[in-house]
Amino acid sequence: MSEAIASEAGPGTAPEFRLAECWADFTKAIAIYPDSNERVRAKLREMLALLAAALQEAKAERSLDPERGISILFREDVVVLPSESHDLPPSSALAWLRTRLDHAGLAGVELLPEVTEESVIGFSRQLLANYLRKEPGVSARDLWPEVHEGVVLIDRRFDGTFGGVGGTGTFAGGSGMATAGTDTRHFINSLLAHPKVSKRLARIQAHTLDQIAEGETTGRASDMLKTIVDELPADAMHSRDALISAVCDVMEGIEGRVGGAAANHPASADNERFINLMHQVSRQHFARQGPELERLKTAGVVQTPAGGRARDADIDDDVEQLLEEVNRLPATLGVRLADDAADAAAEQLTVLMHYLVNLERPSELRGLYPLLNRVLESPGPGEFAVLRRYLEGEAESEAVRMHRRAAVIEFLVRAGQPYLLRACGALTPEYVLESFPKGFGLYLETIDMDSPRDAEELDDVCRKIGDERLLEAGPALQGDLAKLTSRQSSALFNRPNRDRLALISLLLAHHPESRVIEAATFLRALDLPEEENFLLFHFNEFSLMTEAYLRGLIDLHFKRCTREDLYGAVSEVLCRHILAMRQRNPQDRARLDSIRHLARFPSARGWHLLQEIAKAGFGPFGGKEPASVRRLARTVSRDYKAA
Amino acid sequence: MCEQHLHDDERDARPSGPVAFVDELVVALTNARIYSDEHPRVNSAVEVLHEGLQHLLRESDRGRVQIGASDGFIFYAGQPLLGASLSAQRLLQTLEELGSGGLSFESTTTQEDLSSLVRFVSREAKRVDRFDVANSALDKQGCRSVRLLPPYQEASGSWTDKIESEWVEDFESETLQTALDLDLDMELPARIYQDVVGALQDAMVQSCSGKNLDTAPAAGYVESILTQLTHDTTSMMRLSRYEKYDAFTFGHSIRVCFIALNFARHLTKDERLLERIGMAALMHDIGKAWVPFEVLHSTERLSDAERAEMNMHPVHGGQILLDSNNPDPLAVSVAFSHHQNQDGGGYPQSIRLARPSAATMIVKIADVYEALTAVRPYKPKMAPARAYRIMMDMQGFFEPSLLRRFIEVNGVYPVGSRVKLSTGEVGRVIQLTDSPLEPIVSTDQAESGEGLFYEDVQDLDLRERFGKNRIKVDKVLLDAEM
Ligand SMILES: [Fe+2]
Ligand SMILES: [Fe+2]
């Protein structure tokens, strides 16, 4: 069977050629005998063995593309195999087979490793059945209704498209596409539409965006593809799949080149020609930069992005032209709406905000506030950016800008989401410092004291504003401080820090009773150097503290009052303690100390209490003070007088 | 080429004939639902209606004009008027509720008679449940030249009443059915279309008359559109009709909805999201309800001030939708943004994002594509290929990669379009393939122009016609279909 048919590559004993012959013999056999016939079976086994051998022989090529099989196709009177081609002698089994393939619209097949005895039989039976069909113009789908595993049908429609096929099998520069005109364009367009090709194209275009934007028309996808196809070696064209994979190889190389990365291609002898081609194509299509691009522009070669069509020129229905233009658009690497949620929310917020700031009475628009709230439920960076633009973006006039800002702030505060103002970066420390005291109240509302970062930032802001300015701004900040919720103001007492002392003083003035314990805790943590703060350590509970004492303590620290000014307040706290403990434990140590301390902080209230204790002995109506305490009161009274 | 010129300038020479007459009747009825009886817009609509009637009477040799209504379709002279039926949902509904088979206009019909009819159908008909009661009500108003016809009865093939039945006498008893049978595939899409127009008319009435928009009915129909598109894209995409209520074109909105949905369903399988996009597309121009009548109806070139009024429709649209029951922020932002450009151009002026949402981009693409390819009295239909090329030229208006995807999905020869093949046969594209220029075409007309017999109709996969047998698409046929 190795009886030579004219061969260019040798005696024709390569497994791939023997495989082709064996396939022809098998098909002839099965046309005569039933499937189970021993002759059929023997040929089939031989054929699969030869396929395995041919695959083994093609190991090197297949290492690049493991899915690749052995293709056998017929062109005119030539059988084309992966590495060689042979003239077809008339009346050989191969010629017989070609007739049948022809009839079924096939140029040949590619046999993949996974092919089975069953699938070869199935394919051959269908091939023979198709030969018997009489009706003309039967569609390929009707001819080949089933898939035969491991048998890839190679369409005859590429007939005549590739002049290079059947050539020498070596790299034949310029032997490329013989047919020109619409068929070529059509074919290139179909290539461009292939997902593998368009994906690589998109990546290349991404790398060369600048050039494309510059009007680099030579970067046009179809031109580039045409160059590649023209220059591809003939054996890359034995099937559409092979062609696509060759084109993709070259494109990957180009991508590496234009992307600045080294081409990821080992320079083995096998793909050397691809590398050459890749260099050639990228030189031709992507190397026109700088001065040369300028020259081309002035020479009118490089035209506008719209394909050189003047804007007002007539646009016609030319579909080929359309496909070329479409292919110049960036390909979508899977546009999915699911990825769009972020953009959508930002856009919705932009639009809703537009109504918020532009309508005279936005609250009358039923859906506006609810939708704004919904969109702002879990805001992301996109929404923050929108808020920022509405708060700080430019506007036609300063008045508009301020109005816009006020409307947004008002809404967010009213919606209970003022923290968003800070989250979107609208209330930066710089802004607060600059606008103090205007933005300060809002800043306090938006700060999250549970976050150490926020707490630190607030301390920093307070330090930069300075105690003096803060205390002086007291009246101006009144309204803002009143707006703070109990939780918000209470949070400000967390993480005591000296820098926030003035602020604490202001808060205390605002919420005198409710904040006394928190303020006392705060001040105790600071452990101020003032002697008068001893009371903070004297008691275990702060419910007896007074606002006057605590504020006095702070004022003293800021030297806004004298120690003497504080006597009354200290004395008051002591008195409260002494009275409160009277029922529980009149001889409590801290209570006795309090009575002693009264002497250090003279006040009318203190004096009266001492007198009262001294006189309040046990009696028939229930005494108030034990004798020892009365005695102590008398002693302290004497010191008092002395003082 | 800017989109503004594409569909804001829909000023035309008024068409005549039965279809136009029915359309004018629908406009008059809609106007009467919005305004008081004496409102000039109602009067002018009735005036136009009267002119149309005179025209029909001149053409007819019977001295009267009868408009039939049966089975959800309008008939004239024995033929179903598919186009007119599509927008006459509310009229058909009212007639059906009254058990009437149509309207008859004597040659003596005056404008006052038509006013009475319009007033009656749009206002009072609800209080009446039978056509003969309706006729006596018309009598009482002095309107004797217009009559509601009794129902058409298939069994006897004639009217139960004395009134003659001209509209049926021209065709055999089965014609009515045959007319629909001609294209059974079209019936369901047509009914959905009718429903959507009805819902849009209601929306229009609500927003014009200051009531809050109820979007729920339309939302239900969007679901049907989506289902129908999935099962039978071809017949759905074939439905296109130019009709207008003032300058608000329902047909445009519905087609934009079809196109946007057909595109979007290739981008996501999320049905809820698709419905929201469909709804947004349907409502994108609802803001035109608030554009002053004079501006919408101006036959002159718009002055700057008028143009500014016109350009308010996106802002109005968002506002109308925001005030509707259960508003969807997606629909609001689509209505608001659909004329904005990515480079800051377009209108309205507002803060712009780097990237519009996909929903907005999809509706923008569908909006312009529809405007370009639709039939309009003032411009011929345009081939999709040319429309795409124009759209690619509108720089900064579309996201290029999304436009590309749209062209790929919609196709050089979109599903539903009629094409002439290189063999001379004519057919309809029923499916796209992986090869852009080789769709699957269902041929129904021979080279000679003869319609093919049903048995000869075949689905041709042009990819499979290669070599000597190669068949190509020669061109898209652009003639109005309905
Ligand atoms: Fe619009
Ligand atoms: Fe529109």
PDB file of N, CA and C in Angstrom, chain A residues 137 139 141 155 157 183 186 306 309 311 315-317 319-322 325-327 329-330 332 335-337 340 343-344 346-348 350-351 354-355 365-367 371 389, chain B residues 212 267-268 277 315 318-319 322-325 329-330 333 336 349-353 355-358 360 386 388-389 392-393 401 404-405 412 437 461 463-464 466 470:
ATOM      1  N   GLY A 137     -28.765  20.364  -3.654  1.00  0.00           N
ATOM      2  CA  GLY A 137     -28.895  21.490  -2.726  1.00  0.00           C
ATOM      3  C   GLY A 137     -29.280  21.103  -1.314  1.00  0.00           C
ATOM      4  N   SER A 139     -28.806  20.704   2.537  1.00  0.00           N
ATOM      5  CA  SER A 139     -27.973  21.505   3.436  1.00  0.00           C
ATOM      6  C   SER A 139     -26.999  20.605   4.185  1.00  0.00           C
ATOM      7  N   ARG A 141     -26.467  20.545   7.154  1.00  0.00           N
ATOM      8  CA  ARG A 141     -27.077  20.029   8.380  1.00  0.00           C
ATOM      9  C   ARG A 141     -27.812  18.709   8.095  1.00  0.00           C
ATOM     10  N   ASP A 155     -15.079  21.580   6.132  1.00  0.00           N
ATOM     11  CA  ASP A 155     -16.000  22.087   5.139  1.00  0.00           C
ATOM     12  C   ASP A 155     -15.301  22.363   3.808  1.00  0.00           C
ATOM     13  N   ARG A 157     -16.242  24.568   1.921  1.00  0.00           N
ATOM     14  CA  ARG A 157     -16.521  25.940   1.496  1.00  0.00           C
ATOM     15  C   ARG A 157     -15.270  26.785   1.409  1.00  0.00           C
ATOM     16  N   ASP A 183     -14.904  38.223  -1.594  1.00  0.00           N
ATOM     17  CA  ASP A 183     -14.728  36.961  -0.903  1.00  0.00           C
ATOM     18  C   ASP A 183     -13.703  37.091   0.206  1.00  0.00           C
ATOM     19  N   HIS A 186     -15.118  39.150   2.917  1.00  0.00           N
ATOM     20  CA  HIS A 186     -16.113  38.342   3.599  1.00  0.00           C
ATOM     21  C   HIS A 186     -15.433  37.375   4.556  1.00  0.00           C
ATOM     22  N   ALA A 306     -13.442  58.005  12.032  1.00  0.00           N
ATOM     23  CA  ALA A 306     -14.658  57.482  11.406  1.00  0.00           C
ATOM     24  C   ALA A 306     -14.340  56.873  10.052  1.00  0.00           C
ATOM     25  N   ARG A 309     -14.270  58.947   6.538  1.00  0.00           N
ATOM     26  CA  ARG A 309     -15.446  59.496   5.894  1.00  0.00           C
ATOM     27  C   ARG A 309     -15.665  60.897   6.434  1.00  0.00           C
ATOM     28  N   ARG A 311     -17.625  63.909   7.849  1.00  0.00           N
ATOM     29  CA  ARG A 311     -18.776  63.800   8.733  1.00  0.00           C
ATOM     30  C   ARG A 311     -20.110  63.905   7.997  1.00  0.00           C
ATOM     31  N   ILE A 315     -23.787  58.313   4.024  1.00  0.00           N
ATOM     32  CA  ILE A 315     -23.492  57.000   4.571  1.00  0.00           C
ATOM     33  C   ILE A 315     -24.433  56.034   3.882  1.00  0.00           C
ATOM     34  N   ASP A 316     -23.871  54.974   3.324  1.00  0.00           N
ATOM     35  CA  ASP A 316     -24.747  54.075   2.579  1.00  0.00           C
ATOM     36  C   ASP A 316     -24.963  52.760   3.320  1.00  0.00           C
ATOM     37  N   ASP A 317     -25.576  51.806   2.613  1.00  0.00           N
ATOM     38  CA  ASP A 317     -25.981  50.550   3.242  1.00  0.00           C
ATOM     39  C   ASP A 317     -24.928  49.450   3.111  1.00  0.00           C
ATOM     40  N   VAL A 319     -22.819  46.660   3.540  1.00  0.00           N
ATOM     41  CA  VAL A 319     -22.679  45.813   4.737  1.00  0.00           C
ATOM     42  C   VAL A 319     -21.229  45.413   4.996  1.00  0.00           C
ATOM     43  N   GLU A 320     -20.456  45.247   3.938  1.00  0.00           N
ATOM     44  CA  GLU A 320     -19.052  44.882   4.138  1.00  0.00           C
ATOM     45  C   GLU A 320     -18.329  46.028   4.837  1.00  0.00           C
ATOM     46  N   GLN A 321     -18.629  47.227   4.357  1.00  0.00           N
ATOM     47  CA  GLN A 321     -18.050  48.418   4.971  1.00  0.00           C
ATOM     48  C   GLN A 321     -18.483  48.497   6.443  1.00  0.00           C
ATOM     49  N   LEU A 322     -19.737  48.202   6.652  1.00  0.00           N
ATOM     50  CA  LEU A 322     -20.256  48.224   8.023  1.00  0.00           C
ATOM     51  C   LEU A 322     -19.459  47.279   8.910  1.00  0.00           C
ATOM     52  N   GLU A 325     -16.197  48.595   9.860  1.00  0.00           N
ATOM     53  CA  GLU A 325     -16.301  49.660  10.862  1.00  0.00           C
ATOM     54  C   GLU A 325     -16.634  49.092  12.237  1.00  0.00           C
ATOM     55  N   VAL A 326     -17.501  48.098  12.226  1.00  0.00           N
ATOM     56  CA  VAL A 326     -17.858  47.480  13.513  1.00  0.00           C
ATOM     57  C   VAL A 326     -16.621  46.856  14.138  1.00  0.00           C
ATOM     58  N   ASN A 327     -15.819  46.221  13.292  1.00  0.00           N
ATOM     59  CA  ASN A 327     -14.640  45.568  13.825  1.00  0.00           C
ATOM     60  C   ASN A 327     -13.617  46.551  14.352  1.00  0.00           C
ATOM     61  N   LEU A 329     -14.551  48.935  16.257  1.00  0.00           N
ATOM     62  CA  LEU A 329     -15.008  49.283  17.610  1.00  0.00           C
ATOM     63  C   LEU A 329     -14.383  48.300  18.588  1.00  0.00           C
ATOM     64  N   PRO A 330     -14.125  48.761  19.805  1.00  0.00           N
ATOM     65  CA  PRO A 330     -13.572  47.821  20.780  1.00  0.00           C
ATOM     66  C   PRO A 330     -14.557  46.690  21.030  1.00  0.00           C
ATOM     67  N   THR A 332     -16.436  43.745  23.023  1.00  0.00           N
ATOM     68  CA  THR A 332     -16.852  43.628  24.416  1.00  0.00           C
ATOM     69  C   THR A 332     -16.345  42.316  24.942  1.00  0.00           C
ATOM     70  N   VAL A 335     -19.849  41.969  28.097  1.00  0.00           N
ATOM     71  CA  VAL A 335     -20.620  42.971  28.828  1.00  0.00           C
ATOM     72  C   VAL A 335     -21.720  42.239  29.575  1.00  0.00           C
ATOM     73  N   ARG A 336     -21.740  42.392  30.872  1.00  0.00           N
ATOM     74  CA  ARG A 336     -22.789  41.731  31.625  1.00  0.00           C
ATOM     75  C   ARG A 336     -23.474  42.758  32.484  1.00  0.00           C
ATOM     76  N   LEU A 337     -24.778  42.704  32.471  1.00  0.00           N
ATOM     77  CA  LEU A 337     -25.513  43.705  33.221  1.00  0.00           C
ATOM     78  C   LEU A 337     -25.321  43.541  34.715  1.00  0.00           C
ATOM     79  N   ASP A 340     -23.170  45.833  36.530  1.00  0.00           N
ATOM     80  CA  ASP A 340     -23.520  47.225  36.334  1.00  0.00           C
ATOM     81  C   ASP A 340     -24.110  47.876  37.583  1.00  0.00           C
ATOM     82  N   ASP A 343     -22.551  51.213  38.753  1.00  0.00           N
ATOM     83  CA  ASP A 343     -22.802  52.340  37.852  1.00  0.00           C
ATOM     84  C   ASP A 343     -24.257  52.784  37.937  1.00  0.00           C
ATOM     85  N   ALA A 344     -25.143  51.794  37.993  1.00  0.00           N
ATOM     86  CA  ALA A 344     -26.566  52.114  38.001  1.00  0.00           C
ATOM     87  C   ALA A 344     -26.930  52.905  39.246  1.00  0.00           C
ATOM     88  N   ALA A 346     -25.030  54.750  41.110  1.00  0.00           N
ATOM     89  CA  ALA A 346     -24.443  56.091  41.056  1.00  0.00           C
ATOM     90  C   ALA A 346     -25.257  56.989  40.127  1.00  0.00           C
ATOM     91  N   GLU A 347     -25.664  56.437  39.007  1.00  0.00           N
ATOM     92  CA  GLU A 347     -26.452  57.238  38.069  1.00  0.00           C
ATOM     93  C   GLU A 347     -27.797  57.615  38.679  1.00  0.00           C
ATOM     94  N   GLN A 348     -28.410  56.645  39.326  1.00  0.00           N
ATOM     95  CA  GLN A 348     -29.710  56.933  39.937  1.00  0.00           C
ATOM     96  C   GLN A 348     -29.566  58.021  40.992  1.00  0.00           C
ATOM     97  N   THR A 350     -27.338  60.336  41.078  1.00  0.00           N
ATOM     98  CA  THR A 350     -27.101  61.608  40.389  1.00  0.00           C
ATOM     99  C   THR A 350     -28.412  62.251  39.971  1.00  0.00           C
ATOM    100  N   VAL A 351     -29.275  61.418  39.386  1.00  0.00           N
ATOM    101  CA  VAL A 351     -30.535  61.941  38.875  1.00  0.00           C
ATOM    102  C   VAL A 351     -31.445  62.389  40.027  1.00  0.00           C
ATOM    103  N   HIS A 354     -30.364  65.518  41.427  1.00  0.00           N
ATOM    104  CA  HIS A 354     -30.694  66.629  40.547  1.00  0.00           C
ATOM    105  C   HIS A 354     -32.066  67.196  40.912  1.00  0.00           C
ATOM    106  N   TYR A 355     -33.016  66.293  41.101  1.00  0.00           N
ATOM    107  CA  TYR A 355     -34.345  66.758  41.483  1.00  0.00           C
ATOM    108  C   TYR A 355     -34.312  67.386  42.875  1.00  0.00           C
ATOM    109  N   LEU A 365     -42.589  65.675  45.813  1.00  0.00           N
ATOM    110  CA  LEU A 365     -42.483  64.609  44.828  1.00  0.00           C
ATOM    111  C   LEU A 365     -42.478  63.280  45.586  1.00  0.00           C
ATOM    112  N   ARG A 366     -43.594  62.561  45.452  1.00  0.00           N
ATOM    113  CA  ARG A 366     -43.795  61.385  46.296  1.00  0.00           C
ATOM    114  C   ARG A 366     -42.595  60.453  46.428  1.00  0.00           C
ATOM    115  N   GLY A 367     -42.039  60.130  45.260  1.00  0.00           N
ATOM    116  CA  GLY A 367     -41.052  59.050  45.291  1.00  0.00           C
ATOM    117  C   GLY A 367     -39.643  59.495  45.634  1.00  0.00           C
ATOM    118  N   LEU A 371     -36.872  57.016  47.411  1.00  0.00           N
ATOM    119  CA  LEU A 371     -35.890  56.443  46.494  1.00  0.00           C
ATOM    120  C   LEU A 371     -34.476  56.860  46.877  1.00  0.00           C
ATOM    121  N   ARG A 389     -19.682  65.463  44.554  1.00  0.00           N
ATOM    122  CA  ARG A 389     -19.818  66.437  43.463  1.00  0.00           C
ATOM    123  C   ARG A 389     -20.976  67.389  43.718  1.00  0.00           C
TER     124      ARG A 389
ATOM    125  N   ASN B 212     -51.558  61.024  39.362  1.00  0.00           N
ATOM    126  CA  ASN B 212     -50.348  60.233  39.490  1.00  0.00           C
ATOM    127  C   ASN B 212     -50.400  59.037  38.556  1.00  0.00           C
ATOM    128  N   LEU B 267     -27.634  40.127  27.386  1.00  0.00           N
ATOM    129  CA  LEU B 267     -26.623  40.592  28.334  1.00  0.00           C
ATOM    130  C   LEU B 267     -26.874  40.077  29.746  1.00  0.00           C
ATOM    131  N   THR B 268     -28.096  39.693  30.017  1.00  0.00           N
ATOM    132  CA  THR B 268     -28.385  39.180  31.351  1.00  0.00           C
ATOM    133  C   THR B 268     -29.534  38.207  31.280  1.00  0.00           C
ATOM    134  N   ILE B 277     -35.784  47.144  32.819  1.00  0.00           N
ATOM    135  CA  ILE B 277     -35.237  47.836  31.649  1.00  0.00           C
ATOM    136  C   ILE B 277     -36.334  48.045  30.612  1.00  0.00           C
ATOM    137  N   VAL B 315     -36.392  65.675  31.813  1.00  0.00           N
ATOM    138  CA  VAL B 315     -36.576  66.108  33.209  1.00  0.00           C
ATOM    139  C   VAL B 315     -38.018  65.844  33.633  1.00  0.00           C
ATOM    140  N   GLY B 318     -38.628  62.060  34.220  1.00  0.00           N
ATOM    141  CA  GLY B 318     -38.172  61.572  35.530  1.00  0.00           C
ATOM    142  C   GLY B 318     -39.135  61.989  36.621  1.00  0.00           C
ATOM    143  N   GLN B 319     -39.618  63.211  36.483  1.00  0.00           N
ATOM    144  CA  GLN B 319     -40.506  63.742  37.519  1.00  0.00           C
ATOM    145  C   GLN B 319     -41.851  62.997  37.539  1.00  0.00           C
ATOM    146  N   LEU B 322     -41.219  59.745  39.045  1.00  0.00           N
ATOM    147  CA  LEU B 322     -40.978  59.846  40.489  1.00  0.00           C
ATOM    148  C   LEU B 322     -42.282  60.015  41.250  1.00  0.00           C
ATOM    149  N   ASP B 323     -43.255  60.579  40.572  1.00  0.00           N
ATOM    150  CA  ASP B 323     -44.535  60.817  41.227  1.00  0.00           C
ATOM    151  C   ASP B 323     -45.516  59.667  41.002  1.00  0.00           C
ATOM    152  N   SER B 324     -45.041  58.635  40.303  1.00  0.00           N
ATOM    153  CA  SER B 324     -45.947  57.520  40.041  1.00  0.00           C
ATOM    154  C   SER B 324     -45.999  56.624  41.269  1.00  0.00           C
ATOM    155  N   ASN B 325     -46.933  55.691  41.221  1.00  0.00           N
ATOM    156  CA  ASN B 325     -46.972  54.763  42.342  1.00  0.00           C
ATOM    157  C   ASN B 325     -45.796  53.813  42.212  1.00  0.00           C
ATOM    158  N   PRO B 329     -36.214  53.640  40.490  1.00  0.00           N
ATOM    159  CA  PRO B 329     -35.147  54.599  40.227  1.00  0.00           C
ATOM    160  C   PRO B 329     -34.472  54.363  38.875  1.00  0.00           C
ATOM    161  N   LEU B 330     -34.493  53.116  38.438  1.00  0.00           N
ATOM    162  CA  LEU B 330     -33.879  52.809  37.145  1.00  0.00           C
ATOM    163  C   LEU B 330     -34.629  53.506  36.017  1.00  0.00           C
ATOM    164  N   SER B 333     -33.999  57.244  36.118  1.00  0.00           N
ATOM    165  CA  SER B 333     -32.713  57.721  35.622  1.00  0.00           C
ATOM    166  C   SER B 333     -32.572  57.504  34.116  1.00  0.00           C
ATOM    167  N   PHE B 336     -34.466  60.366  32.509  1.00  0.00           N
ATOM    168  CA  PHE B 336     -33.733  61.610  32.713  1.00  0.00           C
ATOM    169  C   PHE B 336     -32.491  61.679  31.823  1.00  0.00           C
ATOM    170  N   GLN B 349     -28.825  69.648  31.219  1.00  0.00           N
ATOM    171  CA  GLN B 349     -27.576  69.932  31.892  1.00  0.00           C
ATOM    172  C   GLN B 349     -27.664  69.364  33.300  1.00  0.00           C
ATOM    173  N   SER B 350     -26.687  68.606  33.672  1.00  0.00           N
ATOM    174  CA  SER B 350     -26.653  68.122  35.056  1.00  0.00           C
ATOM    175  C   SER B 350     -25.274  67.570  35.304  1.00  0.00           C
ATOM    176  N   ILE B 351     -25.027  67.243  36.541  1.00  0.00           N
ATOM    177  CA  ILE B 351     -23.759  66.598  36.854  1.00  0.00           C
ATOM    178  C   ILE B 351     -23.711  65.283  36.095  1.00  0.00           C
ATOM    179  N   ARG B 352     -22.590  65.022  35.432  1.00  0.00           N
ATOM    180  CA  ARG B 352     -22.475  63.798  34.633  1.00  0.00           C
ATOM    181  C   ARG B 352     -21.496  62.834  35.260  1.00  0.00           C
ATOM    182  N   LEU B 353     -21.791  61.585  35.086  1.00  0.00           N
ATOM    183  CA  LEU B 353     -20.870  60.564  35.554  1.00  0.00           C
ATOM    184  C   LEU B 353     -19.963  60.151  34.411  1.00  0.00           C
ATOM    185  N   ARG B 355     -19.478  57.194  33.506  1.00  0.00           N
ATOM    186  CA  ARG B 355     -20.114  56.101  32.784  1.00  0.00           C
ATOM    187  C   ARG B 355     -21.589  56.048  33.113  1.00  0.00           C
ATOM    188  N   PRO B 356     -22.434  56.154  32.103  1.00  0.00           N
ATOM    189  CA  PRO B 356     -23.858  55.967  32.374  1.00  0.00           C
ATOM    190  C   PRO B 356     -24.107  54.497  32.715  1.00  0.00           C
ATOM    191  N   SER B 357     -25.256  54.226  33.276  1.00  0.00           N
ATOM    192  CA  SER B 357     -25.585  52.838  33.600  1.00  0.00           C
ATOM    193  C   SER B 357     -25.872  52.083  32.309  1.00  0.00           C
ATOM    194  N   ALA B 358     -25.755  50.775  32.395  1.00  0.00           N
ATOM    195  CA  ALA B 358     -26.013  49.956  31.213  1.00  0.00           C
ATOM    196  C   ALA B 358     -27.447  50.145  30.741  1.00  0.00           C
ATOM    197  N   THR B 360     -29.343  52.763  30.854  1.00  0.00           N
ATOM    198  CA  THR B 360     -29.434  53.995  30.082  1.00  0.00           C
ATOM    199  C   THR B 360     -28.773  53.829  28.716  1.00  0.00           C
ATOM    200  N   ARG B 386     -27.189  51.048   7.461  1.00  0.00           N
ATOM    201  CA  ARG B 386     -26.941  52.490   7.419  1.00  0.00           C
ATOM    202  C   ARG B 386     -27.160  53.119   8.795  1.00  0.00           C
ATOM    203  N   TYR B 388     -26.735  51.708  11.650  1.00  0.00           N
ATOM    204  CA  TYR B 388     -25.577  51.395  12.494  1.00  0.00           C
ATOM    205  C   TYR B 388     -24.417  52.327  12.177  1.00  0.00           C
ATOM    206  N   ARG B 389     -24.223  52.547  10.885  1.00  0.00           N
ATOM    207  CA  ARG B 389     -23.061  53.360  10.492  1.00  0.00           C
ATOM    208  C   ARG B 389     -23.250  54.792  10.970  1.00  0.00           C
ATOM    209  N   MET B 392     -22.523  54.816  14.623  1.00  0.00           N
ATOM    210  CA  MET B 392     -21.080  54.766  14.911  1.00  0.00           C
ATOM    211  C   MET B 392     -20.439  56.137  14.716  1.00  0.00           C
ATOM    212  N   ASP B 393     -21.086  56.941  13.914  1.00  0.00           N
ATOM    213  CA  ASP B 393     -20.578  58.286  13.663  1.00  0.00           C
ATOM    214  C   ASP B 393     -20.960  59.287  14.755  1.00  0.00           C
ATOM    215  N   SER B 401     -18.143  49.890  22.817  1.00  0.00           N
ATOM    216  CA  SER B 401     -18.170  48.429  22.906  1.00  0.00           C
ATOM    217  C   SER B 401     -19.609  47.915  23.032  1.00  0.00           C
ATOM    218  N   ARG B 404     -21.179  48.042  19.647  1.00  0.00           N
ATOM    219  CA  ARG B 404     -20.731  46.896  18.860  1.00  0.00           C
ATOM    220  C   ARG B 404     -21.546  45.652  19.212  1.00  0.00           C
ATOM    221  N   ARG B 405     -21.702  45.461  20.497  1.00  0.00           N
ATOM    222  CA  ARG B 405     -22.471  44.293  20.945  1.00  0.00           C
ATOM    223  C   ARG B 405     -23.903  44.375  20.414  1.00  0.00           C
ATOM    224  N   VAL B 412     -26.790  42.478  11.199  1.00  0.00           N
ATOM    225  CA  VAL B 412     -26.774  43.275   9.970  1.00  0.00           C
ATOM    226  C   VAL B 412     -28.148  43.136   9.294  1.00  0.00           C
ATOM    227  N   LEU B 437     -23.275  37.899   7.861  1.00  0.00           N
ATOM    228  CA  LEU B 437     -23.983  38.160   6.610  1.00  0.00           C
ATOM    229  C   LEU B 437     -24.788  36.961   6.132  1.00  0.00           C
ATOM    230  N   ASP B 461     -30.573  28.287   5.635  1.00  0.00           N
ATOM    231  CA  ASP B 461     -29.411  28.717   6.411  1.00  0.00           C
ATOM    232  C   ASP B 461     -28.348  29.120   5.393  1.00  0.00           C
ATOM    233  N   ARG B 463     -25.467  30.027   5.562  1.00  0.00           N
ATOM    234  CA  ARG B 463     -24.106  29.524   5.769  1.00  0.00           C
ATOM    235  C   ARG B 463     -23.899  28.222   5.021  1.00  0.00           C
ATOM    236  N   GLU B 464     -25.005  27.515   4.830  1.00  0.00           N
ATOM    237  CA  GLU B 464     -24.878  26.195   4.235  1.00  0.00           C
ATOM    238  C   GLU B 464     -24.930  26.245   2.714  1.00  0.00           C
ATOM    239  N   PHE B 466     -22.872  27.248   0.036  1.00  0.00           N
ATOM    240  CA  PHE B 466     -21.552  27.751  -0.311  1.00  0.00           C
ATOM    241  C   PHE B 466     -21.170  27.261  -1.691  1.00  0.00           C
ATOM    242  N   ARG B 470     -23.838  29.177  -3.453  1.00  0.00           N
ATOM    243  CA  ARG B 470     -23.857  30.281  -2.500  1.00  0.00           C
ATOM    244  C   ARG B 470     -25.034  31.221  -2.759  1.00  0.00           C
TER     245      ARG B 470
END
